[in-house]
Amino acid sequence: MENPSSSSFSSSSSSKPNTPSSIPKPHLHLETPPRPFSSLASSSSAASSSRTIYSDRFIPSRSGSNFALFDLSPPPRRAASSSSSPSPSSSSDPAREEGSSAYAALLRSVLFGPDGAAAAAPDTPDRSSALDGRVASSYGSSSSSSSPFSTPSRNIFRFKSEVPRVSSRALFEDSFHGALPTPPKGPRKVPRSPFKVLDAPALQDDFYLNLVDWSSHNVLAVGLGNCVYLWNACSSKVTKLCDLGVDDSVCSVGWAQRGTHLAVGTNQGKVQIWDASRCRRIRTMESHRMRVGALAWSSSLLSSGSRDKTIQQHDIRAQEDYVSKLVGHKSEVCGLKWSYDNRELASGGNDNRLFVWNQHSTQPVLKYCEHTAAVKAIAWSPHLHGLLASGGGTADRCIRFWNTTTNTHLSCMDTGSQVCNLVWSKNVNELVSTHGYSQNQIIVWRYPTMSKLATLTGHTYRVLYLAISPDGQTIVTGAGDETLRFWNVFPSPKSQTSDSLSDIGATSFVRSHIR
């Protein structure tokens, strides 16, 4: 049987390969493998007609596309023919045609920019002319018109016109800016009522104390009179941790970062360390001479502020009661907060002073004297290193922001009432302040604009105590009206919405007792 491939190559002169005249024919030898029997009929029929074969694929360019197909601009041919014969579009609604032309103009500006929007769409070149531009000239002038095999030109991998590469997001943002205005996003809705209230009998109405703290294990510690109670937010179980007796009372509580150890400051100047999981006291330190109203943890280091005007650093791993003493305040220390990197300690006192200490100093490295009342409210930003917020008492009423890295006073906001507490959200760049005289309100602020997102009311006494849940969504406030109120004020870190309540034991308004 004759090889079908060899007959195919010798069937006609138009299907022969283009042989350059400079190469002698005896040096050209073509060998093809035998093709299967099923392709015999197709190959014999294909041999009768001449085929054009190219060695590379066609790479389109934007400048050579027919944009008239997308109705971006009317083609010249249709414009000429429309005058002689009516079209269905000529009888359409004029308002619809005007809207369509406006959309086409907007789409052209998106695709080609402001300059290219006014220009006419480029014509699509003829297929033969496009192919002629891609095919190189033949080696011989006699075979250039009949040869199906040709060599591509050197411009095969180059665009005809350079198109700037921009991201689609930036393209549409720049093009549609002002053309299609989107409605501004409204402020986040914060529930105006607490979803849970706990009765807290004997919760003291004392501005200088810190009697509420929330652990990383979702356990709330509250000092009531001479006792400390633990409220499990998951199970709503209440546990009495300790009773100091009739001769002493609780002045401050503070959880360690791990959430298992609780520090308790007493009116007699003692600092006790308790293992909350076992309800067992680990040690007692009696180095202060007066009541301890402020506590702050930094890993295994515990800082305590007292009415004796000093701040003591306790290393619970050491045998000594304290490892260093910080002296600088001229009155009672009522506010203490370690920064999130545990490198700086901020302290506020009844002397209207705000001090910043480092890990190794016994004297303050930064002193801020702008407040005109006691500084109890202190909060470090979890979003920006060195950003510190502080609030003043009744005669001051201001929230001030400081950059401790550059030692600068950033801004001041007059709140109109005594600032009792501050806490920063770790999920969004917002903070909460609680207030006393004369409005007893809770305010949610957006930083750095300091615009009010919500003003929450309900306490009938000064809102002296504040703590935030470990998930960063819920705050609990305490006041001299002997109630603890739970508010859902911050969004979750994932959804950034405040629709879902955190798991703290209730999803509706409940009032119960903490003891």
mmCIF file of N, CA and C in Angstrom, residues 365-459:
data_model
loop_
_atom_site.group_PDB
_atom_site.id
_atom_site.type_symbol
_atom_site.label_atom_id
_atom_site.label_comp_id
_atom_site.label_asym_id
_atom_site.label_seq_id
_atom_site.Cartn_x
_atom_site.Cartn_y
_atom_site.Cartn_z
ATOM 1 N N VAL A 365 10.568 58.521 83.450
ATOM 2 C CA VAL A 365 11.292 58.983 82.261
ATOM 3 C C VAL A 365 10.493 60.045 81.513
ATOM 4 N N LEU A 366 9.172 60.076 81.702
ATOM 5 C CA LEU A 366 8.326 61.091 81.093
ATOM 6 C C LEU A 366 7.361 61.609 82.154
ATOM 7 N N LYS A 367 7.157 62.924 82.166
ATOM 8 C CA LYS A 367 6.239 63.554 83.110
ATOM 9 C C LYS A 367 5.285 64.459 82.346
ATOM 10 N N TYR A 368 3.980 64.247 82.562
ATOM 11 C CA TYR A 368 2.952 65.064 81.910
ATOM 12 C C TYR A 368 2.105 65.727 82.995
ATOM 13 N N CYS A 369 2.042 67.050 82.944
ATOM 14 C CA CYS A 369 1.393 67.817 84.004
ATOM 15 C C CYS A 369 0.217 68.648 83.489
ATOM 16 N N GLU A 370 -0.322 68.310 82.296
ATOM 17 C CA GLU A 370 -1.388 69.119 81.710
ATOM 18 C C GLU A 370 -2.743 68.911 82.375
ATOM 19 N N HIS A 371 -2.986 67.760 83.002
ATOM 20 C CA HIS A 371 -4.273 67.540 83.664
ATOM 21 C C HIS A 371 -4.401 68.441 84.898
ATOM 22 N N THR A 372 -5.630 68.825 85.181
ATOM 23 C CA THR A 372 -5.901 69.700 86.333
ATOM 24 C C THR A 372 -6.705 68.991 87.411
ATOM 25 N N ALA A 373 -6.802 67.664 87.332
ATOM 26 C CA ALA A 373 -7.475 66.866 88.361
ATOM 27 C C ALA A 373 -6.823 65.488 88.391
ATOM 28 N N ALA A 374 -7.283 64.664 89.319
ATOM 29 C CA ALA A 374 -6.685 63.339 89.504
ATOM 30 C C ALA A 374 -6.757 62.525 88.216
ATOM 31 N N VAL A 375 -5.681 61.771 87.948
ATOM 32 C CA VAL A 375 -5.583 60.959 86.731
ATOM 33 C C VAL A 375 -5.707 59.495 87.135
ATOM 34 N N LYS A 376 -6.906 58.963 86.942
ATOM 35 C CA LYS A 376 -7.136 57.546 87.198
ATOM 36 C C LYS A 376 -7.272 56.765 85.896
ATOM 37 N N ALA A 377 -7.915 57.363 84.877
ATOM 38 C CA ALA A 377 -8.189 56.680 83.609
ATOM 39 C C ALA A 377 -6.940 56.693 82.736
ATOM 40 N N ILE A 378 -6.413 55.498 82.452
ATOM 41 C CA ILE A 378 -5.204 55.337 81.637
ATOM 42 C C ILE A 378 -5.425 54.154 80.706
ATOM 43 N N ALA A 379 -5.042 54.309 79.436
ATOM 44 C CA ALA A 379 -5.188 53.206 78.471
ATOM 45 C C ALA A 379 -4.135 53.338 77.377
ATOM 46 N N TRP A 380 -3.434 52.218 77.102
ATOM 47 C CA TRP A 380 -2.477 52.140 75.993
ATOM 48 C C TRP A 380 -3.192 51.619 74.756
ATOM 49 N N SER A 381 -2.828 52.187 73.612
ATOM 50 C CA SER A 381 -3.429 51.725 72.365
ATOM 51 C C SER A 381 -2.807 50.406 71.932
ATOM 52 N N PRO A 382 -3.631 49.406 71.577
ATOM 53 C CA PRO A 382 -3.082 48.154 71.049
ATOM 54 C C PRO A 382 -2.754 48.239 69.562
ATOM 55 N N HIS A 383 -3.070 49.374 68.921
ATOM 56 C CA HIS A 383 -2.889 49.508 67.477
ATOM 57 C C HIS A 383 -1.646 50.297 67.102
ATOM 58 N N LEU A 384 -1.222 51.217 67.938
ATOM 59 C CA LEU A 384 -0.082 52.074 67.623
ATOM 60 C C LEU A 384 0.858 52.114 68.816
ATOM 61 N N HIS A 385 2.115 51.769 68.564
ATOM 62 C CA HIS A 385 3.104 51.725 69.640
ATOM 63 C C HIS A 385 3.336 53.127 70.208
ATOM 64 N N GLY A 386 3.276 53.234 71.526
ATOM 65 C CA GLY A 386 3.564 54.488 72.204
ATOM 66 C C GLY A 386 2.405 55.443 72.319
ATOM 67 N N LEU A 387 1.213 55.042 71.853
ATOM 68 C CA LEU A 387 0.038 55.919 71.949
ATOM 69 C C LEU A 387 -0.649 55.672 73.291
ATOM 70 N N LEU A 388 -0.748 56.711 74.101
ATOM 71 C CA LEU A 388 -1.288 56.621 75.452
ATOM 72 C C LEU A 388 -2.431 57.618 75.606
ATOM 73 N N ALA A 389 -3.524 57.152 76.221
ATOM 74 C CA ALA A 389 -4.673 58.010 76.508
ATOM 75 C C ALA A 389 -4.833 58.123 78.020
ATOM 76 N N SER A 390 -5.210 59.309 78.496
ATOM 77 C CA SER A 390 -5.408 59.541 79.926
ATOM 78 C C SER A 390 -6.586 60.476 80.116
ATOM 79 N N GLY A 391 -7.272 60.310 81.250
ATOM 80 C CA GLY A 391 -8.439 61.128 81.553
ATOM 81 C C GLY A 391 -8.347 61.735 82.932
ATOM 82 N N GLY A 392 -8.861 62.959 83.061
ATOM 83 C CA GLY A 392 -8.800 63.678 84.322
ATOM 84 C C GLY A 392 -10.119 63.674 85.061
ATOM 85 N N GLY A 393 -10.059 64.075 86.310
ATOM 86 C CA GLY A 393 -11.226 64.049 87.194
ATOM 87 C C GLY A 393 -12.174 65.204 86.973
ATOM 88 N N THR A 394 -12.927 65.539 88.027
ATOM 89 C CA THR A 394 -14.042 66.483 87.913
ATOM 90 C C THR A 394 -13.594 67.860 87.467
ATOM 91 N N ALA A 395 -12.478 68.355 87.961
ATOM 92 C CA ALA A 395 -12.013 69.691 87.599
ATOM 93 C C ALA A 395 -11.348 69.735 86.229
ATOM 94 N N ASP A 396 -11.092 68.587 85.651
ATOM 95 C CA ASP A 396 -10.386 68.531 84.364
ATOM 96 C C ASP A 396 -11.312 68.120 83.223
ATOM 97 N N ARG A 397 -11.938 66.931 83.351
ATOM 98 C CA ARG A 397 -12.951 66.421 82.415
ATOM 99 C C ARG A 397 -12.423 66.133 81.007
ATOM 100 N N CYS A 398 -11.126 66.083 80.822
ATOM 101 C CA CYS A 398 -10.541 65.952 79.490
ATOM 102 C C CYS A 398 -9.893 64.585 79.293
ATOM 103 N N ILE A 399 -9.956 64.121 78.033
ATOM 104 C CA ILE A 399 -9.181 62.959 77.591
ATOM 105 C C ILE A 399 -8.036 63.492 76.742
ATOM 106 N N ARG A 400 -6.825 63.138 77.125
ATOM 107 C CA ARG A 400 -5.636 63.596 76.411
ATOM 108 C C ARG A 400 -4.892 62.404 75.817
ATOM 109 N N PHE A 401 -4.268 62.664 74.674
ATOM 110 C CA PHE A 401 -3.523 61.617 73.970
ATOM 111 C C PHE A 401 -2.060 62.037 73.859
ATOM 112 N N TRP A 402 -1.194 61.044 74.108
ATOM 113 C CA TRP A 402 0.248 61.304 74.152
ATOM 114 C C TRP A 402 0.979 60.285 73.276
ATOM 115 N N ASN A 403 2.072 60.752 72.701
ATOM 116 C CA ASN A 403 2.994 59.863 71.999
ATOM 117 C C ASN A 403 4.239 59.753 72.853
ATOM 118 N N THR A 404 4.357 58.623 73.534
ATOM 119 C CA THR A 404 5.493 58.467 74.442
ATOM 120 C C THR A 404 6.790 58.183 73.705
ATOM 121 N N THR A 405 6.719 57.829 72.426
ATOM 122 C CA THR A 405 7.942 57.596 71.652
ATOM 123 C C THR A 405 8.624 58.911 71.321
ATOM 124 N N THR A 406 7.821 59.923 70.958
ATOM 125 C CA THR A 406 8.374 61.242 70.631
ATOM 126 C C THR A 406 8.188 62.253 71.748
ATOM 127 N N ASN A 407 7.541 61.839 72.845
ATOM 128 C CA ASN A 407 7.295 62.705 73.993
ATOM 129 C C ASN A 407 6.518 63.949 73.575
ATOM 130 N N THR A 408 5.378 63.726 72.932
ATOM 131 C CA THR A 408 4.559 64.842 72.461
ATOM 132 C C THR A 408 3.120 64.667 72.927
ATOM 133 N N HIS A 409 2.467 65.806 73.140
ATOM 134 C CA HIS A 409 1.038 65.840 73.465
ATOM 135 C C HIS A 409 0.282 65.955 72.149
ATOM 136 N N LEU A 410 -0.559 64.956 71.822
ATOM 137 C CA LEU A 410 -1.189 64.890 70.512
ATOM 138 C C LEU A 410 -2.483 65.687 70.446
ATOM 139 N N SER A 411 -3.405 65.464 71.366
ATOM 140 C CA SER A 411 -4.700 66.131 71.285
ATOM 141 C C SER A 411 -5.382 66.085 72.641
ATOM 142 N N CYS A 412 -6.487 66.851 72.729
ATOM 143 C CA CYS A 412 -7.257 66.929 73.967
ATOM 144 C C CYS A 412 -8.732 67.021 73.615
ATOM 145 N N MET A 413 -9.566 66.299 74.350
ATOM 146 C CA MET A 413 -11.013 66.305 74.146
ATOM 147 C C MET A 413 -11.708 66.556 75.480
ATOM 148 N N ASP A 414 -12.473 67.635 75.518
ATOM 149 C CA ASP A 414 -13.243 67.963 76.718
ATOM 150 C C ASP A 414 -14.543 67.166 76.682
ATOM 151 N N THR A 415 -14.738 66.271 77.641
ATOM 152 C CA THR A 415 -15.903 65.384 77.649
ATOM 153 C C THR A 415 -17.084 65.979 78.400
ATOM 154 N N GLY A 416 -16.873 66.992 79.216
ATOM 155 C CA GLY A 416 -17.963 67.619 79.940
ATOM 156 C C GLY A 416 -18.246 67.025 81.295
ATOM 157 N N SER A 417 -17.567 65.920 81.640
ATOM 158 C CA SER A 417 -17.800 65.316 82.956
ATOM 159 C C SER A 417 -16.560 64.552 83.392
ATOM 160 N N GLN A 418 -16.533 64.178 84.645
ATOM 161 C CA GLN A 418 -15.409 63.459 85.248
ATOM 162 C C GLN A 418 -15.095 62.173 84.478
ATOM 163 N N VAL A 419 -13.821 61.991 84.101
ATOM 164 C CA VAL A 419 -13.398 60.786 83.382
ATOM 165 C C VAL A 419 -12.905 59.775 84.410
ATOM 166 N N CYS A 420 -13.624 58.644 84.494
ATOM 167 C CA CYS A 420 -13.297 57.639 85.509
ATOM 168 C C CYS A 420 -12.450 56.493 84.959
ATOM 169 N N ASN A 421 -12.716 56.077 83.706
ATOM 170 C CA ASN A 421 -11.996 54.930 83.141
ATOM 171 C C ASN A 421 -11.871 55.098 81.635
ATOM 172 N N LEU A 422 -10.873 54.427 81.079
ATOM 173 C CA LEU A 422 -10.658 54.349 79.642
ATOM 174 C C LEU A 422 -10.240 52.935 79.287
ATOM 175 N N VAL A 423 -10.752 52.451 78.162
ATOM 176 C CA VAL A 423 -10.294 51.167 77.642
ATOM 177 C C VAL A 423 -10.339 51.231 76.132
ATOM 178 N N TRP A 424 -9.306 50.657 75.506
ATOM 179 C CA TRP A 424 -9.183 50.683 74.058
ATOM 180 C C TRP A 424 -9.644 49.355 73.477
ATOM 181 N N SER A 425 -10.374 49.417 72.362
ATOM 182 C CA SER A 425 -10.771 48.183 71.681
ATOM 183 C C SER A 425 -9.566 47.589 70.956
ATOM 184 N N LYS A 426 -9.401 46.284 71.051
ATOM 185 C CA LYS A 426 -8.327 45.633 70.316
ATOM 186 C C LYS A 426 -8.776 45.167 68.936
ATOM 187 N N ASN A 427 -10.081 45.284 68.641
ATOM 188 C CA ASN A 427 -10.608 44.859 67.341
ATOM 189 C C ASN A 427 -10.680 46.003 66.341
ATOM 190 N N VAL A 428 -11.033 47.189 66.798
ATOM 191 C CA VAL A 428 -11.137 48.379 65.947
ATOM 192 C C VAL A 428 -10.465 49.537 66.673
ATOM 193 N N ASN A 429 -10.194 50.605 65.923
ATOM 194 C CA ASN A 429 -9.515 51.757 66.500
ATOM 195 C C ASN A 429 -10.532 52.667 67.183
ATOM 196 N N GLU A 430 -11.073 52.170 68.272
ATOM 197 C CA GLU A 430 -12.062 52.896 69.061
ATOM 198 C C GLU A 430 -11.749 52.699 70.536
ATOM 199 N N LEU A 431 -12.301 53.582 71.353
ATOM 200 C CA LEU A 431 -12.125 53.452 72.795
ATOM 201 C C LEU A 431 -13.400 53.863 73.517
ATOM 202 N N VAL A 432 -13.495 53.431 74.771
ATOM 203 C CA VAL A 432 -14.659 53.694 75.619
ATOM 204 C C VAL A 432 -14.189 54.456 76.839
ATOM 205 N N SER A 433 -14.973 55.448 77.228
ATOM 206 C CA SER A 433 -14.716 56.182 78.463
ATOM 207 C C SER A 433 -15.965 56.118 79.336
ATOM 208 N N THR A 434 -15.753 55.993 80.637
ATOM 209 C CA THR A 434 -16.858 56.046 81.595
ATOM 210 C C THR A 434 -16.703 57.310 82.427
ATOM 211 N N HIS A 435 -17.853 57.841 82.867
ATOM 212 C CA HIS A 435 -17.847 59.173 83.459
ATOM 213 C C HIS A 435 -18.649 59.201 84.757
ATOM 214 N N GLY A 436 -18.321 60.206 85.543
ATOM 215 C CA GLY A 436 -19.011 60.433 86.801
ATOM 216 C C GLY A 436 -19.746 61.746 86.758
ATOM 217 N N TYR A 437 -19.435 62.615 87.708
ATOM 218 C CA TYR A 437 -20.111 63.909 87.772
ATOM 219 C C TYR A 437 -19.941 64.648 86.452
ATOM 220 N N SER A 438 -21.036 65.067 85.799
ATOM 221 C CA SER A 438 -22.350 65.012 86.426
ATOM 222 C C SER A 438 -23.330 64.158 85.632
ATOM 223 N N GLN A 439 -22.859 63.479 84.583
ATOM 224 C CA GLN A 439 -23.810 62.814 83.693
ATOM 225 C C GLN A 439 -23.827 61.284 83.838
ATOM 226 N N ASN A 440 -22.788 60.705 84.443
ATOM 227 C CA ASN A 440 -22.736 59.253 84.690
ATOM 228 C C ASN A 440 -22.944 58.440 83.402
ATOM 229 N N GLN A 441 -22.330 58.872 82.316
ATOM 230 C CA GLN A 441 -22.554 58.230 81.030
ATOM 231 C C GLN A 441 -21.354 57.384 80.603
ATOM 232 N N ILE A 442 -21.568 56.597 79.539
ATOM 233 C CA ILE A 442 -20.528 55.791 78.903
ATOM 234 C C ILE A 442 -20.491 56.222 77.431
ATOM 235 N N ILE A 443 -19.301 56.559 76.927
ATOM 236 C CA ILE A 443 -19.172 57.081 75.568
ATOM 237 C C ILE A 443 -18.236 56.180 74.771
ATOM 238 N N VAL A 444 -18.672 55.844 73.557
ATOM 239 C CA VAL A 444 -17.841 55.101 72.616
ATOM 240 C C VAL A 444 -17.308 56.104 71.599
ATOM 241 N N TRP A 445 -15.978 56.171 71.485
ATOM 242 C CA TRP A 445 -15.319 57.136 70.617
ATOM 243 C C TRP A 445 -14.634 56.428 69.452
ATOM 244 N N ARG A 446 -14.586 57.120 68.316
ATOM 245 C CA ARG A 446 -13.778 56.660 67.181
ATOM 246 C C ARG A 446 -12.508 57.494 67.110
ATOM 247 N N TYR A 447 -11.378 56.796 67.123
ATOM 248 C CA TYR A 447 -10.091 57.501 67.093
ATOM 249 C C TYR A 447 -9.525 57.461 65.670
ATOM 250 N N PRO A 448 -8.874 58.533 65.180
ATOM 251 C CA PRO A 448 -8.438 59.728 65.906
ATOM 252 C C PRO A 448 -9.392 60.920 65.800
ATOM 253 N N THR A 449 -10.524 60.755 65.102
ATOM 254 C CA THR A 449 -11.438 61.888 64.946
ATOM 255 C C THR A 449 -12.138 62.252 66.245
ATOM 256 N N MET A 450 -12.195 61.294 67.181
ATOM 257 C CA MET A 450 -12.896 61.462 68.451
ATOM 258 C C MET A 450 -14.355 61.842 68.227
ATOM 259 N N SER A 451 -14.958 61.231 67.241
ATOM 260 C CA SER A 451 -16.395 61.378 67.026
ATOM 261 C C SER A 451 -17.124 60.349 67.885
ATOM 262 N N LYS A 452 -18.263 60.750 68.418
ATOM 263 C CA LYS A 452 -19.026 59.879 69.301
ATOM 264 C C LYS A 452 -19.829 58.876 68.489
ATOM 265 N N LEU A 453 -19.598 57.599 68.742
ATOM 266 C CA LEU A 453 -20.403 56.551 68.130
ATOM 267 C C LEU A 453 -21.660 56.266 68.939
ATOM 268 N N ALA A 454 -21.571 56.387 70.253
ATOM 269 C CA ALA A 454 -22.734 56.111 71.097
ATOM 270 C C ALA A 454 -22.498 56.715 72.474
ATOM 271 N N THR A 455 -23.586 57.113 73.102
ATOM 272 C CA THR A 455 -23.586 57.546 74.500
ATOM 273 C C THR A 455 -24.581 56.673 75.240
ATOM 274 N N LEU A 456 -24.080 55.900 76.188
ATOM 275 C CA LEU A 456 -24.887 54.916 76.905
ATOM 276 C C LEU A 456 -25.158 55.420 78.313
ATOM 277 N N THR A 457 -26.404 55.320 78.725
ATOM 278 C CA THR A 457 -26.804 55.743 80.060
ATOM 279 C C THR A 457 -27.611 54.617 80.717
ATOM 280 N N GLY A 458 -27.705 54.697 82.014
ATOM 281 C CA GLY A 458 -28.427 53.682 82.779
ATOM 282 C C GLY A 458 -28.002 53.656 84.231
ATOM 283 N N HIS A 459 -26.700 53.913 84.494
ATOM 284 C CA HIS A 459 -26.229 53.993 85.875
ATOM 285 C C HIS A 459 -26.732 55.287 86.521
#
